[in-house]
Amino acid sequence: MKKIILVMLVLVGCAGMADAQNGFNIPFSQFGIGTTDLPFGMPTTSRMGGVVYSRSSRNAINPFNPASYSAVEMESFVFDIGLNVQSCVLRNDVNSQTDADGTIAYLMVAFPITKWWKTSAGLLPFSTVNYESVQVNYDALTLSDVKTIYAGNGGVSQLYWGNGFNIGKRLSLGFNLDYLYGDIQRAISYSFQGNDSTYCMNSRRQKDTYVSNLVLDFGVQYTQPLNDKYSLRMGMTFRPNRVMSVEDKSLVYTYVGKNGSEYLLDTIFPRRGQSDTYNSTLTQPMQLGVGLALERNERWEMALDGFYSAYSGLRYDENTELEYNIFGNSSLCYTTNYRVAMGFEWKGDPGASNYLGRIGISAGVNYNRGRLAVTVGGNENVLNEWGAGMGFTLPMRKGKSALTLSVAYSSFGKLDVLRRDVLTFGISVGSCERWFQKKKYD
């Protein structure tokens, strides 16, 4: 346990140093409440191509199907932590940009309450907002250039509490209660580059969105033995449609000043007697995920996933009763979202005489259609994503704990709009120790 705790502390320290870097510039995150890499972005899922709905393990936690918590063994305490280090390339037909970043991918625990009831809790990054772009255009009215800066940062985190229940030997049910919380800041600044300010003024539009909502999702898994060697496991998850309220706080004003010195001239929004705070809506669409896995004597496993949703992520709609539209009409379109994933894992032989024989190897691919759609030049562009990953599961010398190393590649978007290619290296520690076993001898 001392070695496991030491590895965890090193992971947290490395993630803290990596997170101090500049991070990604993600232009797509300017829409809605940001972008997400789940479920493909976690080390334990990317190594099998993002297959999650039929997966369950005694030393790794799968929050994407709460029925999987039932795999936690009695008298065991599972602690699962993961770290991602990523290299990202943004490119279009003309330019390209490279960034690097590192973050803690997740932090989760699971343990049994009774023989038939297991519980889990954890923290995951739900979405990320981080972008900045600059445009300079000539304005014929003022005979000068206008510099426009689009910037945003923040994101939403997911704190969950889940429960899995064994219904007999083959069937398990579960649910997650997810608390989504976070703060997103966005701003658009317009500054005139000429010296004559008689007919023009610099201005800024800024808005902070505060998310604090609960969502609920359900899961089921069923295992059917085929013979003495093979078994078939089916999984399904369901998240119902839900309309939620979020709080926005906005400010639109004109100013004078350059090089960081600004003096406010006039407030355009809110007007006198009008509040700068109002409520907008987030809509969670109905989501359905199904999975099927074929397993042979806990030696190897093949799995296939399918996912459907009316659109990807959460839909953000600004208060329609607001007289002043802070950022204007969004170019975001909401299109049907499908995802398929396929993976294979060789789990290794726990009774092998040499360590190499106990190492697990896994690989998988996925395709995500309709993850995002934007209107560019009057045309709707549906942006898809595909990814592939592989990994190694290294068992600890003692106990049932394991160290997972993964590498994954994903490509999102297209060159005539914008494409984002990401190479991700992941490491996770799944500590599964018998903490609740009463010793018979001292």
GROMACS .gro file of C-alpha atoms in nm:
model
  442
    1MET     CA    1   0.000   0.000   0.000
    2LYS     CA    2   0.292   0.237   0.063
    3LYS     CA    3   0.410   0.190  -0.296
    4ILE     CA    4   0.059   0.245  -0.433
    5ILE     CA    5   0.013   0.564  -0.231
    6LEU     CA    6   0.357   0.685  -0.348
    7VAL     CA    7   0.261   0.627  -0.713
    8MET     CA    8  -0.063   0.821  -0.657
    9LEU     CA    9   0.124   1.115  -0.503
   10VAL     CA   10   0.362   1.120  -0.800
   11LEU     CA   11   0.064   1.120  -1.037
   12VAL     CA   12  -0.098   1.413  -0.859
   13GLY     CA   13   0.231   1.604  -0.855
   14CYS     CA   14   0.294   1.543  -1.226
   15ALA     CA   15  -0.060   1.650  -1.310
   16GLY     CA   16  -0.018   1.968  -1.108
   17MET     CA   17   0.301   2.058  -1.296
   18ALA     CA   18   0.145   1.969  -1.632
   19ASP     CA   19  -0.167   2.169  -1.558
   20ALA     CA   20   0.050   2.476  -1.499
   21GLN     CA   21   0.124   2.482  -1.874
   22ASN     CA   22  -0.074   2.705  -2.108
   23GLY     CA   23  -0.310   2.426  -2.207
   24PHE     CA   24  -0.503   2.375  -2.526
   25ASN     CA   25  -0.653   2.640  -2.744
   26ILE     CA   26  -0.985   2.470  -2.832
   27PRO     CA   27  -1.186   2.691  -3.070
   28PHE     CA   28  -1.477   2.443  -3.066
   29SER     CA   29  -1.522   2.505  -2.693
   30GLN     CA   30  -1.674   2.848  -2.758
   31PHE     CA   31  -2.008   2.676  -2.820
   32GLY     CA   32  -2.254   2.564  -2.551
   33ILE     CA   33  -2.076   2.477  -2.226
   34GLY     CA   34  -1.757   2.356  -2.394
   35THR     CA   35  -1.619   2.032  -2.534
   36THR     CA   36  -1.566   1.695  -2.369
   37ASP     CA   37  -1.335   1.398  -2.432
   38LEU     CA   38  -1.551   1.149  -2.241
   39PRO     CA   39  -1.567   0.854  -2.250
   40PHE     CA   40  -1.270   0.811  -2.487
   41GLY     CA   41  -1.045   1.049  -2.291
   42MET     CA   42  -0.988   0.827  -1.984
   43PRO     CA   43  -0.683   0.593  -1.973
   44THR     CA   44  -0.891   0.291  -1.872
   45THR     CA   45  -1.139   0.342  -2.159
   46SER     CA   46  -0.918   0.477  -2.440
   47ARG     CA   47  -0.706   0.162  -2.429
   48MET     CA   48  -1.010  -0.029  -2.563
   49GLY     CA   49  -1.132   0.237  -2.802
   50GLY     CA   50  -1.388   0.386  -2.563
   51VAL     CA   51  -1.590   0.067  -2.502
   52VAL     CA   52  -1.777   0.119  -2.172
   53TYR     CA   53  -2.135  -0.010  -2.153
   54SER     CA   54  -2.065  -0.383  -2.108
   55ARG     CA   55  -1.738  -0.338  -1.917
   56SER     CA   56  -1.692  -0.423  -1.549
   57SER     CA   57  -1.384  -0.489  -1.341
   58ARG     CA   58  -1.289  -0.560  -0.981
   59ASN     CA   59  -0.988  -0.321  -0.981
   60ALA     CA   60  -1.107  -0.042  -1.215
   61ILE     CA   61  -1.422   0.170  -1.189
   62ASN     CA   62  -1.653   0.226  -1.486
   63PRO     CA   63  -1.873   0.533  -1.415
   64PHE     CA   64  -2.038   0.514  -1.760
   65ASN     CA   65  -2.253   0.217  -1.658
   66PRO     CA   66  -2.341   0.227  -1.287
   67ALA     CA   67  -2.447  -0.139  -1.296
   68SER     CA   68  -2.076  -0.225  -1.328
   69TYR     CA   69  -2.012  -0.129  -0.963
   70SER     CA   70  -2.158  -0.467  -0.869
   71ALA     CA   71  -1.824  -0.624  -0.977
   72VAL     CA   72  -1.654  -0.480  -0.665
   73GLU     CA   73  -1.565  -0.770  -0.439
   74MET     CA   74  -1.668  -0.802  -0.078
   75GLU     CA   75  -1.426  -0.662   0.182
   76SER     CA   76  -1.250  -0.463  -0.094
   77PHE     CA   77  -1.188  -0.092  -0.136
   78VAL     CA   78  -1.111   0.029  -0.491
   79PHE     CA   79  -0.930   0.358  -0.544
   80ASP     CA   80  -0.889   0.462  -0.910
   81ILE     CA   81  -0.693   0.767  -1.028
   82GLY     CA   82  -0.582   0.858  -1.381
   83LEU     CA   83  -0.358   1.115  -1.548
   84ASN     CA   84  -0.350   1.229  -1.912
   85VAL     CA   85  -0.068   1.406  -2.096
   86GLN     CA   86  -0.174   1.530  -2.440
   87SER     CA   87  -0.023   1.682  -2.752
   88CYS     CA   88  -0.271   1.862  -2.979
   89VAL     CA   89  -0.240   1.996  -3.335
   90LEU     CA   90  -0.498   2.240  -3.475
   91ARG     CA   91  -0.487   2.281  -3.852
   92ASN     CA   92  -0.684   2.400  -4.151
   93ASP     CA   93  -0.596   2.445  -4.519
   94VAL     CA   94  -0.355   2.728  -4.437
   95ASN     CA   95  -0.225   2.725  -4.078
   96SER     CA   96  -0.145   2.489  -3.792
   97GLN     CA   97  -0.081   2.524  -3.419
   98THR     CA   98   0.061   2.280  -3.164
   99ASP     CA   99  -0.021   2.274  -2.791
  100ALA     CA  100   0.048   2.043  -2.496
  101ASP     CA  101  -0.133   1.988  -2.170
  102GLY     CA  102  -0.166   1.750  -1.879
  103THR     CA  103  -0.448   1.695  -1.631
  104ILE     CA  104  -0.586   1.452  -1.379
  105ALA     CA  105  -0.836   1.251  -1.582
  106TYR     CA  106  -1.046   1.126  -1.290
  107LEU     CA  107  -1.050   1.040  -0.922
  108MET     CA  108  -1.288   0.764  -0.806
  109VAL     CA  109  -1.353   0.519  -0.522
  110ALA     CA  110  -1.583   0.217  -0.486
  111PHE     CA  111  -1.661  -0.024  -0.205
  112PRO     CA  112  -1.934  -0.269  -0.095
  113ILE     CA  113  -2.221  -0.181   0.138
  114THR     CA  114  -2.367  -0.534   0.147
  115LYS     CA  115  -2.325  -0.847  -0.063
  116TRP     CA  116  -2.577  -0.718  -0.314
  117TRP     CA  117  -2.518  -0.340  -0.289
  118LYS     CA  118  -2.198  -0.165  -0.400
  119THR     CA  119  -2.141   0.208  -0.414
  120SER     CA  120  -1.902   0.447  -0.589
  121ALA     CA  121  -1.817   0.820  -0.589
  122GLY     CA  122  -1.583   1.026  -0.801
  123LEU     CA  123  -1.488   1.343  -0.980
  124LEU     CA  124  -1.455   1.377  -1.359
  125PRO     CA  125  -1.401   1.672  -1.597
  126PHE     CA  126  -1.735   1.705  -1.780
  127SER     CA  127  -1.645   1.984  -2.025
  128THR     CA  128  -1.366   2.233  -2.095
  129VAL     CA  129  -1.373   2.590  -2.227
  130ASN     CA  130  -1.038   2.734  -2.335
  131TYR     CA  131  -0.998   2.943  -2.650
  132GLU     CA  132  -0.859   3.270  -2.780
  133SER     CA  133  -0.859   3.400  -3.137
  134VAL     CA  134  -0.784   3.737  -3.293
  135GLN     CA  135  -0.924   3.894  -3.610
  136VAL     CA  136  -0.822   4.225  -3.766
  137ASN     CA  137  -1.057   4.378  -4.025
  138TYR     CA  138  -1.056   4.714  -4.202
  139ASP     CA  139  -1.351   4.940  -4.122
  140ALA     CA  140  -1.443   5.176  -4.407
  141LEU     CA  141  -1.644   5.408  -4.182
  142THR     CA  142  -1.357   5.492  -3.947
  143LEU     CA  143  -1.081   5.433  -4.204
  144SER     CA  144  -0.893   5.215  -3.955
  145ASP     CA  145  -0.846   4.851  -3.858
  146VAL     CA  146  -1.069   4.691  -3.596
  147LYS     CA  147  -0.913   4.424  -3.374
  148THR     CA  148  -1.157   4.165  -3.240
  149ILE     CA  149  -1.051   3.922  -2.966
  150TYR     CA  150  -1.264   3.617  -2.879
  151ALA     CA  151  -1.164   3.456  -2.547
  152GLY     CA  152  -1.308   3.207  -2.300
  153ASN     CA  153  -1.201   2.980  -2.017
  154GLY     CA  154  -1.348   2.760  -1.746
  155GLY     CA  155  -1.548   2.443  -1.766
  156VAL     CA  156  -1.787   2.207  -1.592
  157SER     CA  157  -1.693   1.923  -1.355
  158GLN     CA  158  -1.898   1.615  -1.271
  159LEU     CA  159  -1.920   1.491  -0.914
  160TYR     CA  160  -2.111   1.164  -0.901
  161TRP     CA  161  -2.249   0.921  -0.649
  162GLY     CA  162  -2.342   0.582  -0.795
  163ASN     CA  163  -2.488   0.255  -0.673
  164GLY     CA  164  -2.492  -0.092  -0.825
  165PHE     CA  165  -2.718  -0.377  -0.714
  166ASN     CA  166  -2.679  -0.749  -0.775
  167ILE     CA  167  -3.015  -0.903  -0.870
  168GLY     CA  168  -2.928  -1.270  -0.856
  169LYS     CA  169  -2.603  -1.403  -1.004
  170ARG     CA  170  -2.641  -1.272  -1.359
  171LEU     CA  171  -2.828  -0.942  -1.347
  172SER     CA  172  -2.712  -0.610  -1.203
  173LEU     CA  173  -2.882  -0.270  -1.197
  174GLY     CA  174  -2.748   0.071  -1.106
  175PHE     CA  175  -2.788   0.446  -1.112
  176ASN     CA  176  -2.568   0.756  -1.095
  177LEU     CA  177  -2.665   1.086  -0.940
  178ASP     CA  178  -2.442   1.342  -1.112
  179TYR     CA  179  -2.383   1.695  -0.986
  180LEU     CA  180  -2.262   1.925  -1.265
  181TYR     CA  181  -2.096   2.244  -1.147
  182GLY     CA  182  -1.862   2.504  -1.291
  183ASP     CA  183  -1.802   2.859  -1.405
  184ILE     CA  184  -1.748   2.964  -1.767
  185GLN     CA  185  -1.623   3.310  -1.868
  186ARG     CA  186  -1.649   3.438  -2.224
  187ALA     CA  187  -1.570   3.778  -2.375
  188ILE     CA  188  -1.553   3.959  -2.709
  189SER     CA  189  -1.345   4.279  -2.729
  190TYR     CA  190  -1.350   4.533  -3.014
  191SER     CA  191  -1.065   4.788  -3.030
  192PHE     CA  192  -1.006   5.045  -3.302
  193GLN     CA  193  -0.643   5.073  -3.408
  194GLY     CA  194  -0.664   5.430  -3.540
  195ASN     CA  195  -0.584   5.742  -3.337
  196ASP     CA  196  -0.910   5.923  -3.409
  197SER     CA  197  -1.178   5.816  -3.158
  198THR     CA  198  -1.434   6.081  -3.256
  199TYR     CA  199  -1.662   5.840  -3.438
  200CYS     CA  200  -1.574   5.508  -3.269
  201MET     CA  201  -1.526   5.363  -2.923
  202ASN     CA  202  -1.371   5.044  -2.800
  203SER     CA  203  -1.621   4.802  -2.649
  204ARG     CA  204  -1.637   4.468  -2.470
  205ARG     CA  205  -1.907   4.207  -2.421
  206GLN     CA  206  -1.854   3.957  -2.140
  207LYS     CA  207  -2.065   3.687  -1.983
  208ASP     CA  208  -2.014   3.446  -1.693
  209THR     CA  209  -2.225   3.129  -1.686
  210TYR     CA  210  -2.264   2.944  -1.355
  211VAL     CA  211  -2.368   2.578  -1.375
  212SER     CA  212  -2.508   2.394  -1.073
  213ASN     CA  213  -2.741   2.109  -1.170
  214LEU     CA  214  -2.827   1.746  -1.099
  215VAL     CA  215  -2.878   1.476  -1.363
  216LEU     CA  216  -2.961   1.109  -1.325
  217ASP     CA  217  -2.869   0.810  -1.538
  218PHE     CA  218  -2.943   0.439  -1.513
  219GLY     CA  219  -2.761   0.122  -1.613
  220VAL     CA  220  -2.812  -0.252  -1.643
  221GLN     CA  221  -2.579  -0.545  -1.715
  222TYR     CA  222  -2.667  -0.909  -1.771
  223THR     CA  223  -2.425  -1.202  -1.802
  224GLN     CA  224  -2.525  -1.521  -1.983
  225PRO     CA  225  -2.288  -1.822  -1.966
  226LEU     CA  226  -2.262  -1.999  -2.303
  227ASN     CA  227  -2.062  -2.300  -2.184
  228ASP     CA  228  -1.779  -2.379  -1.945
  229LYS     CA  229  -1.543  -2.136  -2.119
  230TYR     CA  230  -1.745  -1.855  -2.276
  231SER     CA  231  -1.993  -1.603  -2.145
  232LEU     CA  232  -2.185  -1.315  -2.302
  233ARG     CA  233  -2.237  -0.987  -2.114
  234MET     CA  234  -2.487  -0.725  -2.226
  235GLY     CA  235  -2.504  -0.368  -2.099
  236MET     CA  236  -2.734  -0.071  -2.145
  237THR     CA  237  -2.747   0.284  -2.006
  238PHE     CA  238  -3.019   0.545  -2.022
  239ARG     CA  239  -3.018   0.917  -1.936
  240PRO     CA  240  -3.359   1.088  -1.964
  241ASN     CA  241  -3.428   1.429  -2.113
  242ARG     CA  242  -3.400   1.711  -1.858
  243VAL     CA  243  -3.435   2.090  -1.883
  244MET     CA  244  -3.223   2.279  -1.629
  245SER     CA  245  -3.172   2.642  -1.534
  246VAL     CA  246  -2.830   2.815  -1.524
  247GLU     CA  247  -2.735   3.162  -1.406
  248ASP     CA  248  -2.577   3.415  -1.643
  249LYS     CA  249  -2.413   3.741  -1.545
  250SER     CA  250  -2.335   3.979  -1.835
  251LEU     CA  251  -2.182   4.318  -1.893
  252VAL     CA  252  -2.151   4.522  -2.216
  253TYR     CA  253  -1.963   4.852  -2.205
  254THR     CA  254  -1.745   5.097  -2.397
  255TYR     CA  255  -1.402   5.207  -2.282
  256VAL     CA  256  -1.093   5.403  -2.373
  257GLY     CA  257  -0.734   5.303  -2.317
  258LYS     CA  258  -0.457   5.088  -2.456
  259ASN     CA  259  -0.184   4.855  -2.333
  260GLY     CA  260  -0.387   4.724  -2.042
  261SER     CA  261  -0.509   5.061  -1.911
  262GLU     CA  262  -0.885   5.090  -1.953
  263TYR     CA  263  -1.137   5.351  -1.842
  264LEU     CA  264  -1.504   5.266  -1.866
  265LEU     CA  265  -1.708   5.522  -2.059
  266ASP     CA  266  -2.061   5.391  -2.078
  267THR     CA  267  -2.253   5.078  -1.977
  268ILE     CA  268  -2.477   4.944  -2.254
  269PHE     CA  269  -2.603   4.641  -2.061
  270PRO     CA  270  -2.748   4.631  -1.803
  271ARG     CA  271  -2.948   4.949  -1.833
  272ARG     CA  272  -3.033   5.159  -1.529
  273GLY     CA  273  -3.263   4.963  -1.303
  274GLN     CA  274  -3.196   4.639  -1.494
  275SER     CA  275  -3.022   4.341  -1.335
  276ASP     CA  276  -2.702   4.205  -1.487
  277THR     CA  277  -2.801   3.854  -1.374
  278TYR     CA  278  -3.062   3.638  -1.542
  279ASN     CA  279  -3.144   3.270  -1.595
  280SER     CA  280  -3.085   3.072  -1.914
  281THR     CA  281  -3.147   2.703  -1.984
  282LEU     CA  282  -2.946   2.385  -2.034
  283THR     CA  283  -3.120   2.090  -2.196
  284GLN     CA  284  -2.997   1.735  -2.145
  285PRO     CA  285  -3.118   1.521  -2.439
  286MET     CA  286  -3.223   1.161  -2.399
  287GLN     CA  287  -2.916   0.938  -2.430
  288LEU     CA  288  -2.907   0.563  -2.490
  289GLY     CA  289  -2.601   0.338  -2.486
  290VAL     CA  290  -2.584  -0.037  -2.550
  291GLY     CA  291  -2.293  -0.280  -2.533
  292LEU     CA  292  -2.215  -0.646  -2.592
  293ALA     CA  293  -1.907  -0.837  -2.475
  294LEU     CA  294  -1.785  -1.193  -2.532
  295GLU     CA  295  -1.551  -1.323  -2.261
  296ARG     CA  296  -1.346  -1.642  -2.235
  297ASN     CA  297  -1.262  -1.757  -1.882
  298GLU     CA  298  -1.148  -1.409  -1.779
  299ARG     CA  299  -0.854  -1.452  -2.019
  300TRP     CA  300  -0.972  -1.236  -2.309
  301GLU     CA  301  -1.270  -1.023  -2.401
  302MET     CA  302  -1.417  -0.871  -2.719
  303ALA     CA  303  -1.666  -0.584  -2.682
  304LEU     CA  304  -1.883  -0.365  -2.904
  305ASP     CA  305  -2.065  -0.041  -2.811
  306GLY     CA  306  -2.335   0.175  -2.968
  307PHE     CA  307  -2.463   0.516  -2.857
  308TYR     CA  308  -2.748   0.744  -2.966
  309SER     CA  309  -2.851   1.095  -2.866
  310ALA     CA  310  -3.055   1.371  -3.028
  311TYR     CA  311  -2.738   1.583  -3.014
  312SER     CA  312  -2.402   1.583  -2.840
  313GLY     CA  313  -2.356   1.733  -2.494
  314LEU     CA  314  -2.590   1.982  -2.331
  315ARG     CA  315  -2.782   2.244  -2.526
  316TYR     CA  316  -2.741   2.601  -2.399
  317ASP     CA  317  -3.013   2.859  -2.476
  318GLU     CA  318  -2.978   3.217  -2.358
  319ASN     CA  319  -3.283   3.377  -2.197
  320THR     CA  320  -3.518   3.451  -2.489
  321GLU     CA  321  -3.690   3.731  -2.295
  322LEU     CA  322  -3.365   3.927  -2.277
  323GLU     CA  323  -3.393   4.241  -2.491
  324TYR     CA  324  -3.018   4.254  -2.555
  325ASN     CA  325  -2.848   3.951  -2.713
  326ILE     CA  326  -2.503   3.949  -2.558
  327PHE     CA  327  -2.309   3.754  -2.820
  328GLY     CA  328  -2.554   3.749  -3.111
  329ASN     CA  329  -2.675   3.435  -3.287
  330SER     CA  330  -2.463   3.124  -3.248
  331SER     CA  331  -2.341   2.926  -3.550
  332LEU     CA  332  -2.383   2.601  -3.355
  333CYS     CA  333  -2.626   2.345  -3.500
  334TYR     CA  334  -2.776   2.053  -3.310
  335THR     CA  335  -2.764   1.730  -3.511
  336THR     CA  336  -2.819   1.364  -3.423
  337ASN     CA  337  -2.518   1.208  -3.252
  338TYR     CA  338  -2.413   0.843  -3.302
  339ARG     CA  339  -2.108   0.664  -3.163
  340VAL     CA  340  -1.976   0.312  -3.219
  341ALA     CA  341  -1.673   0.155  -3.049
  342MET     CA  342  -1.503  -0.185  -3.066
  343GLY     CA  343  -1.228  -0.323  -2.846
  344PHE     CA  344  -1.031  -0.634  -2.754
  345GLU     CA  345  -0.843  -0.718  -2.434
  346TRP     CA  346  -0.609  -1.001  -2.347
  347LYS     CA  347  -0.631  -1.003  -1.967
  348GLY     CA  348  -0.324  -1.211  -1.901
  349ASP     CA  349  -0.289  -1.521  -1.687
  350PRO     CA  350  -0.288  -1.441  -1.313
  351GLY     CA  351  -0.134  -1.785  -1.246
  352ALA     CA  352   0.154  -1.746  -1.495
  353SER     CA  353   0.499  -1.837  -1.362
  354ASN     CA  354   0.660  -1.522  -1.509
  355TYR     CA  355   0.549  -1.160  -1.482
  356LEU     CA  356   0.518  -1.104  -1.859
  357GLY     CA  357   0.250  -1.370  -1.876
  358ARG     CA  358   0.036  -1.175  -1.628
  359ILE     CA  359   0.043  -0.847  -1.826
  360GLY     CA  360  -0.279  -0.752  -2.004
  361ILE     CA  361  -0.287  -0.601  -2.355
  362SER     CA  362  -0.582  -0.416  -2.508
  363ALA     CA  363  -0.670  -0.216  -2.820
  364GLY     CA  364  -0.977  -0.060  -2.980
  365VAL     CA  365  -1.125   0.194  -3.222
  366ASN     CA  366  -1.427   0.425  -3.224
  367TYR     CA  367  -1.620   0.656  -3.457
  368ASN     CA  368  -1.833   0.949  -3.341
  369ARG     CA  369  -2.075   1.093  -3.600
  370GLY     CA  370  -2.240   1.432  -3.544
  371ARG     CA  371  -2.040   1.529  -3.238
  372LEU     CA  372  -2.061   1.892  -3.347
  373ALA     CA  373  -2.217   2.088  -3.635
  374VAL     CA  374  -2.148   2.452  -3.718
  375THR     CA  375  -2.263   2.691  -3.989
  376VAL     CA  376  -1.972   2.835  -4.188
  377GLY     CA  377  -2.036   3.058  -4.489
  378GLY     CA  378  -2.403   2.972  -4.483
  379ASN     CA  379  -2.335   2.596  -4.504
  380GLU     CA  380  -2.392   2.345  -4.224
  381ASN     CA  381  -2.079   2.143  -4.151
  382VAL     CA  382  -2.119   1.823  -3.950
  383LEU     CA  383  -1.791   1.749  -3.771
  384ASN     CA  384  -1.716   1.386  -3.692
  385GLU     CA  385  -1.445   1.219  -3.486
  386TRP     CA  386  -1.259   0.890  -3.496
  387GLY     CA  387  -1.004   0.748  -3.256
  388ALA     CA  388  -0.790   0.446  -3.175
  389GLY     CA  389  -0.607   0.339  -2.863
  390MET     CA  390  -0.412   0.062  -2.696
  391GLY     CA  391  -0.280  -0.010  -2.350
  392PHE     CA  392  -0.101  -0.239  -2.109
  393THR     CA  393  -0.229  -0.350  -1.769
  394LEU     CA  394   0.055  -0.421  -1.526
  395PRO     CA  395  -0.052  -0.616  -1.216
  396MET     CA  396   0.103  -0.520  -0.885
  397ARG     CA  397   0.331  -0.775  -0.724
  398LYS     CA  398   0.083  -0.836  -0.444
  399GLY     CA  399  -0.294  -0.808  -0.427
  400LYS     CA  400  -0.532  -0.729  -0.713
  401SER     CA  401  -0.418  -0.375  -0.785
  402ALA     CA  402  -0.301  -0.279  -1.134
  403LEU     CA  403  -0.118  -0.004  -1.318
  404THR     CA  404  -0.254   0.085  -1.664
  405LEU     CA  405  -0.052   0.256  -1.939
  406SER     CA  406  -0.234   0.376  -2.249
  407VAL     CA  407  -0.178   0.569  -2.570
  408ALA     CA  408  -0.458   0.699  -2.790
  409TYR     CA  409  -0.502   0.909  -3.104
  410SER     CA  410  -0.813   1.099  -3.209
  411SER     CA  411  -0.901   1.325  -3.502
  412PHE     CA  412  -1.195   1.566  -3.485
  413GLY     CA  413  -1.329   1.798  -3.758
  414LYS     CA  414  -1.210   1.856  -4.113
  415LEU     CA  415  -0.947   2.068  -4.282
  416ASP     CA  416  -1.177   2.304  -4.473
  417VAL     CA  417  -1.324   2.413  -4.135
  418LEU     CA  418  -1.080   2.311  -3.860
  419ARG     CA  419  -0.929   1.979  -3.755
  420ARG     CA  420  -0.801   1.884  -3.413
  421ASP     CA  421  -0.560   1.588  -3.383
  422VAL     CA  422  -0.474   1.472  -3.031
  423LEU     CA  423  -0.217   1.220  -2.910
  424THR     CA  424  -0.285   1.119  -2.548
  425PHE     CA  425  -0.063   0.927  -2.308
  426GLY     CA  426  -0.245   0.801  -2.002
  427ILE     CA  427  -0.152   0.634  -1.675
  428SER     CA  428  -0.389   0.511  -1.407
  429VAL     CA  429  -0.365   0.321  -1.081
  430GLY     CA  430  -0.648   0.094  -0.975
  431SER     CA  431  -0.588   0.001  -0.611
  432CYS     CA  432  -0.799  -0.295  -0.501
  433GLU     CA  433  -0.714  -0.394  -0.146
  434ARG     CA  434  -0.896  -0.585   0.127
  435TRP     CA  435  -0.953  -0.307   0.378
  436PHE     CA  436  -1.261  -0.450   0.548
  437GLN     CA  437  -1.139  -0.803   0.622
  438LYS     CA  438  -1.124  -0.886   0.991
  439LYS     CA  439  -0.796  -1.057   1.083
  440LYS     CA  440  -0.823  -1.390   1.263
  441TYR     CA  441  -0.470  -1.369   1.404
  442ASP     CA  442  -0.258  -1.074   1.517
   0.00000   0.00000   0.00000
